[in-house]
Short mmCIF file of C-alpha atoms in Angstrom, two decimals:
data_model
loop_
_atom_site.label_atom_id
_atom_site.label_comp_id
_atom_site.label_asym_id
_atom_site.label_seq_id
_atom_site.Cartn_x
_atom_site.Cartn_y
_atom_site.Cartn_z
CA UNK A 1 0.89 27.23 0.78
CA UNK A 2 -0.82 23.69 0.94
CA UNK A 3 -4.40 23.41 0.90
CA UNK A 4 -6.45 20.28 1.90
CA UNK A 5 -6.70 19.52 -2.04
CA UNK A 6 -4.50 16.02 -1.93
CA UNK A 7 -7.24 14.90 0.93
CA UNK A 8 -9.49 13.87 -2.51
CA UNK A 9 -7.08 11.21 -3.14
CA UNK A 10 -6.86 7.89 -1.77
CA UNK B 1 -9.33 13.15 -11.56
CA UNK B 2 -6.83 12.78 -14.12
CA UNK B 3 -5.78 9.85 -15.89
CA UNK B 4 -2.77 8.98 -13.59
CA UNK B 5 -4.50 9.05 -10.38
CA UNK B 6 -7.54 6.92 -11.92
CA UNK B 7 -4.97 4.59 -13.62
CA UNK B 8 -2.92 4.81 -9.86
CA UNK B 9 -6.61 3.86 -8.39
CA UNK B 10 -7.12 1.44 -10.38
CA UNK B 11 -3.72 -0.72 -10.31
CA UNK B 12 -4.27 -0.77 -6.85
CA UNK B 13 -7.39 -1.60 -6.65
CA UNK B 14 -6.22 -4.67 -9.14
CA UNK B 15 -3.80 -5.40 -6.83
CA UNK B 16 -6.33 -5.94 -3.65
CA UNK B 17 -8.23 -7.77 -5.79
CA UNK B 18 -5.38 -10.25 -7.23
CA UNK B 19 -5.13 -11.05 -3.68
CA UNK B 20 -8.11 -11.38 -2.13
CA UNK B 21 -8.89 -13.76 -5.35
CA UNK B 22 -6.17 -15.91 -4.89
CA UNK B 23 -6.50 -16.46 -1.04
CA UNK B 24 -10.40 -16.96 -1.69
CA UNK B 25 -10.52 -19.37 -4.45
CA UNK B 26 -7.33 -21.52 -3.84
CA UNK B 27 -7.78 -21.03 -0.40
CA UNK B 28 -3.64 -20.28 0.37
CA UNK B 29 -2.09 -17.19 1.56
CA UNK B 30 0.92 -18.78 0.91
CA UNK B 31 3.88 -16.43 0.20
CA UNK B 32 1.30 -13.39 1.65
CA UNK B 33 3.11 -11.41 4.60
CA UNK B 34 0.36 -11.11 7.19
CA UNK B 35 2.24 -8.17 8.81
CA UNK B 36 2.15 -6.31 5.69
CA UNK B 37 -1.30 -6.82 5.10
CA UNK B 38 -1.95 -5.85 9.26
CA UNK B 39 0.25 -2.77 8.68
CA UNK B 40 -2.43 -1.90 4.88
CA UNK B 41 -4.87 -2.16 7.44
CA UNK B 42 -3.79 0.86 10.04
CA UNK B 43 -3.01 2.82 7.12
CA UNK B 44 -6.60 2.83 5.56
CA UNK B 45 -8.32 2.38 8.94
CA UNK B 46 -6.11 5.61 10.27
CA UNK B 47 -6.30 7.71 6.69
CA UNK B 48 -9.84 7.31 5.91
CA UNK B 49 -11.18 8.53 9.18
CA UNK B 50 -12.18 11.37 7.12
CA UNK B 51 -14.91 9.43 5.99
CA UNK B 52 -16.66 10.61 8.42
CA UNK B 53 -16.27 13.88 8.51
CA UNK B 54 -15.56 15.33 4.91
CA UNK B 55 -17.52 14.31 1.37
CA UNK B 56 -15.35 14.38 -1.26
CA UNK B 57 -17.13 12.56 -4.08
CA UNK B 58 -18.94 9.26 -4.19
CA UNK B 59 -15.65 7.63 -5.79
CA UNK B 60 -14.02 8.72 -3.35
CA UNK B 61 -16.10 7.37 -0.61
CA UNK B 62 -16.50 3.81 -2.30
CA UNK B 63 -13.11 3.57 -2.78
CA UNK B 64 -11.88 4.02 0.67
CA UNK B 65 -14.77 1.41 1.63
CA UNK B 66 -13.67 -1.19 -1.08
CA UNK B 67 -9.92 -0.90 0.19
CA UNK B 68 -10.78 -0.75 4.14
CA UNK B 69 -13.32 -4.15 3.48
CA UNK B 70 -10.07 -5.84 1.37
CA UNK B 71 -7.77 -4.95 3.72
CA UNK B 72 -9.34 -5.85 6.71
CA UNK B 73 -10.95 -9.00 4.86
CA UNK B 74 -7.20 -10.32 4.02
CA UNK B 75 -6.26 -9.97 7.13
CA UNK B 76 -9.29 -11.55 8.61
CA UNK B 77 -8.68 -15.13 6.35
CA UNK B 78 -4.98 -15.24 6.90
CA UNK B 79 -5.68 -15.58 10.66
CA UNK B 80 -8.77 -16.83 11.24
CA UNK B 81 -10.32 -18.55 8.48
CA UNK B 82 -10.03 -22.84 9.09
CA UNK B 83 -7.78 -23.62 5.97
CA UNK B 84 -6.00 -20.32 4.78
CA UNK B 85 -4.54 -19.56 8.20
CA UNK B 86 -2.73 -23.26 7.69
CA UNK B 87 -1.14 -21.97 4.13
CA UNK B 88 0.85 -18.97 5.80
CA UNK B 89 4.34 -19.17 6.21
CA UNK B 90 4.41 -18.17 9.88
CA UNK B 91 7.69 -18.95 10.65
CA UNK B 92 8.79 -16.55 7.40
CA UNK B 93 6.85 -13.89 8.16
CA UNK B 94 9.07 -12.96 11.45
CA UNK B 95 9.38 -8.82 10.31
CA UNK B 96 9.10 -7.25 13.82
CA UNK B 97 6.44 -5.20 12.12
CA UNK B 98 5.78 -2.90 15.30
CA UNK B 99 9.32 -1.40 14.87
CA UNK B 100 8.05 -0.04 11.79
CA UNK B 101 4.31 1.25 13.39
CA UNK B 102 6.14 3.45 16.60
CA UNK B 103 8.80 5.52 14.61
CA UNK B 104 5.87 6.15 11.67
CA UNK B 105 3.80 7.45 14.94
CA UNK B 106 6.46 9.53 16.66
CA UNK B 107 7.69 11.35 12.82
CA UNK B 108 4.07 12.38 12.73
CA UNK B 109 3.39 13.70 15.79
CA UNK B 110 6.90 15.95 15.08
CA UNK B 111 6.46 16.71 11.15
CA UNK B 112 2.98 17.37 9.72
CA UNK B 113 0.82 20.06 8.46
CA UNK B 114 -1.47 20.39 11.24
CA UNK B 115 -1.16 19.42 14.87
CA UNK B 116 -5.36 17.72 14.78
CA UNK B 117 -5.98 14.45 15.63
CA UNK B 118 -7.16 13.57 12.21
CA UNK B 119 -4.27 15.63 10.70
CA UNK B 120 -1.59 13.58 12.81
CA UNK B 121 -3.57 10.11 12.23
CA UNK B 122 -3.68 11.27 7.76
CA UNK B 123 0.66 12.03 8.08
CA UNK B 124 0.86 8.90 9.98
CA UNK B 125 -0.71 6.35 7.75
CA UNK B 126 1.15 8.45 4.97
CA UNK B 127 4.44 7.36 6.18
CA UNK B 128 3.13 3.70 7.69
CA UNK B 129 1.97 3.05 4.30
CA UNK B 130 5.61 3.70 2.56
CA UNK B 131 7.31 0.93 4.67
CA UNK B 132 4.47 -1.19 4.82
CA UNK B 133 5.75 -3.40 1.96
CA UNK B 134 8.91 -4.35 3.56
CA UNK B 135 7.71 -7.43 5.11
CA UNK B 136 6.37 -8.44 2.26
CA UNK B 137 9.62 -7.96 0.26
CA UNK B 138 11.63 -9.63 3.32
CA UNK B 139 9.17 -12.69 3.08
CA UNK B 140 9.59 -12.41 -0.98
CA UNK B 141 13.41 -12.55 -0.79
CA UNK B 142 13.19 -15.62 1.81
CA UNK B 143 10.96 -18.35 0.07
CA UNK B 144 12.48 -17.02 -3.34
CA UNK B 145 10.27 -19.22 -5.30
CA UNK B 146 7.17 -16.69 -5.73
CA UNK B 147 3.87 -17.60 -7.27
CA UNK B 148 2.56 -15.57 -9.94
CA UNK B 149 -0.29 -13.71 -8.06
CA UNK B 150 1.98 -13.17 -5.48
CA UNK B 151 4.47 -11.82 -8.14
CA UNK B 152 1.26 -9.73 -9.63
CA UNK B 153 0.25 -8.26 -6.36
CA UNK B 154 3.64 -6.66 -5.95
CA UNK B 155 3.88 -5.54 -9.36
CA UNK B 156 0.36 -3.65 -9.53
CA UNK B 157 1.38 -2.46 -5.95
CA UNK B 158 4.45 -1.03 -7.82
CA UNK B 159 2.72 0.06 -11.04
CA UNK B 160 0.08 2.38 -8.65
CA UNK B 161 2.67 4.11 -6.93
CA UNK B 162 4.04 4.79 -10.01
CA UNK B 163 1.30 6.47 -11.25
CA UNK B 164 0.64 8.56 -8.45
CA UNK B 165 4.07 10.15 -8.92
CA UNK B 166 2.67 10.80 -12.34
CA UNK B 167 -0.45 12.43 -10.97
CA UNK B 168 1.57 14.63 -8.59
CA UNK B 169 3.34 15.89 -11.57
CA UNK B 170 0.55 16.55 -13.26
CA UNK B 171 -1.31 18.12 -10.40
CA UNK B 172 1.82 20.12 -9.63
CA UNK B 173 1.93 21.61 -13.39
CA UNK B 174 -2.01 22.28 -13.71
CA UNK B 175 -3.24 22.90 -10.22
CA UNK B 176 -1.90 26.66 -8.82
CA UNK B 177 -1.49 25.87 -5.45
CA UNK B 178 -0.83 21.80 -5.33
CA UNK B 179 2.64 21.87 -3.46
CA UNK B 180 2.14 18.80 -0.91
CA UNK B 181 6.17 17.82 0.21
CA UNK B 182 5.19 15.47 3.44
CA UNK B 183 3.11 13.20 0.70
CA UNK B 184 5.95 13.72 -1.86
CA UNK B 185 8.47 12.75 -0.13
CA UNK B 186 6.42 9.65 1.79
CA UNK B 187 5.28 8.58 -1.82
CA UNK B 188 8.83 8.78 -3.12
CA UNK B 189 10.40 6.60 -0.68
CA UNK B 190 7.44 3.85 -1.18
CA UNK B 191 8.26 4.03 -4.68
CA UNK B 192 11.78 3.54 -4.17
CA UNK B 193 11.07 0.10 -2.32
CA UNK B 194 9.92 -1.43 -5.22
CA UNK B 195 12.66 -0.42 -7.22
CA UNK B 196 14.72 -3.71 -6.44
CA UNK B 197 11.53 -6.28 -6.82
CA UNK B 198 10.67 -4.57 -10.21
CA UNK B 199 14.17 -5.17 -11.77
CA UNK B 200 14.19 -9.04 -10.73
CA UNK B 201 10.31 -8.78 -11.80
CA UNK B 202 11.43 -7.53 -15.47
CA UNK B 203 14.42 -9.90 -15.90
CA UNK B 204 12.44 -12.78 -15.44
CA UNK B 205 9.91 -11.45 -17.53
CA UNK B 206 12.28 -10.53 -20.09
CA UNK B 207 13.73 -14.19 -20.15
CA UNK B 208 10.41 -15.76 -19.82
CA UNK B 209 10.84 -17.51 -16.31
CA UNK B 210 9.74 -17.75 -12.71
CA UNK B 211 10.25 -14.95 -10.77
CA UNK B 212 12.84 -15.59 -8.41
CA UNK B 213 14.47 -13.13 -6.18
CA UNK B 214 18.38 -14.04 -4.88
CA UNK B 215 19.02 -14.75 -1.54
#
């Protein structure tokens, strides 16, 4: 399941 | 942070900056696609709306500041400023870059993660920002003859996608949970754009001439 973790890149 | 998405950060960071440089101190945007540069511009101004509403780091922050000031600063000069508007090659430029803008919208309203405002706007720029080169590459392929910076800009553009598929694989193998396919996939295509530029870019390297793309 995705979390919001890939939001911390640009 | 690993060393992938910092170099990643970093290329294209170099790459803003090889531009904004060039179009500052020579005062030409020549060989620059404006529309590209208009379409870097609704990606960060439609991804980094999260600025306001989630902290991250202070990287993180200042990043997404340094690229949204660049972006919108290019695009600023090309069309407004007194002698760099005079240096672009309107009549070049002619990718109908709005084509590109409306499908990008109407793919993330139907495939994304979340159906949130914010959530639609992040998928959007996602897949806005892997086309967003093309009108550069169309305006590339038509004047042929390409100055070095503009040459440069392209290939750090190149070099930080690069990386970022290298940071994805990394992520994928040491973070549990890091499965992201909409960004994958988005990021793979971009990559793949380059993919044509960067062989002309090495041949030319390789035989120690000007970059020049065939018609």
């Amino acid at each position: 399941v995705a979390r919001d973790d890939v939001k911390d890149e640009l | 942070m690993n060393i992938f998405r910092l170099a990643g950060d970093m290329t294209h960071l170099a790459s803003v900056l090889v531009l904004l440089l060039k179009i500052h101190t020579i005062k030409s945007c020549a060989g620059v696609s404006l529309k590209t540069q208009e379409l870097y511009a609704i990606v960060f101004a439609t991804r980094y709306l999260d600025i306001f509403t989630s902290f991250y780091s202070i990287y993180n922050t200042l990043m997404k500041l340094i690229f949204l000031g660049s972006s919108f600063s290019i695009v600023w000069y090309m069309r407004y400023h007194k002698t760099v508007r005079r240096t672009y090659d309107r009549e070049q430029d002619t990718f109908r870059h709005w084509f590109l803008v409306l499908p990008c919208l109407l793919l993330a309203l139907l495939i994304h993660e979340k159906f949130t405002f914010l959530e639609v706007l992040w998928t959007f720029s996602l897949y806005l920002e892997a086309v967003a080169i093309l009108p550069q590459l169309v305006l590339l392929q038509r004047t042929r003859n390409i100055d070095n910076l503009t040459g440069q800009y392209v290939f750090l553009l190149g070099g930080y996608r690069g990386f970022y598929i290298l940071n994805w694989i990394y992520r994928y193998l040491t973070e549990p949970h890091f499965v992201h396919w909409i960004t994958w996939i988005a990021g793979l295509v971009q990559t793949l754009l380059y993919a044509d530029f960067f062989y002309y870019y090495f041949q030319s390297w390789k035989n120690n001439k000007k970059l020049q793309l065939p018609a």
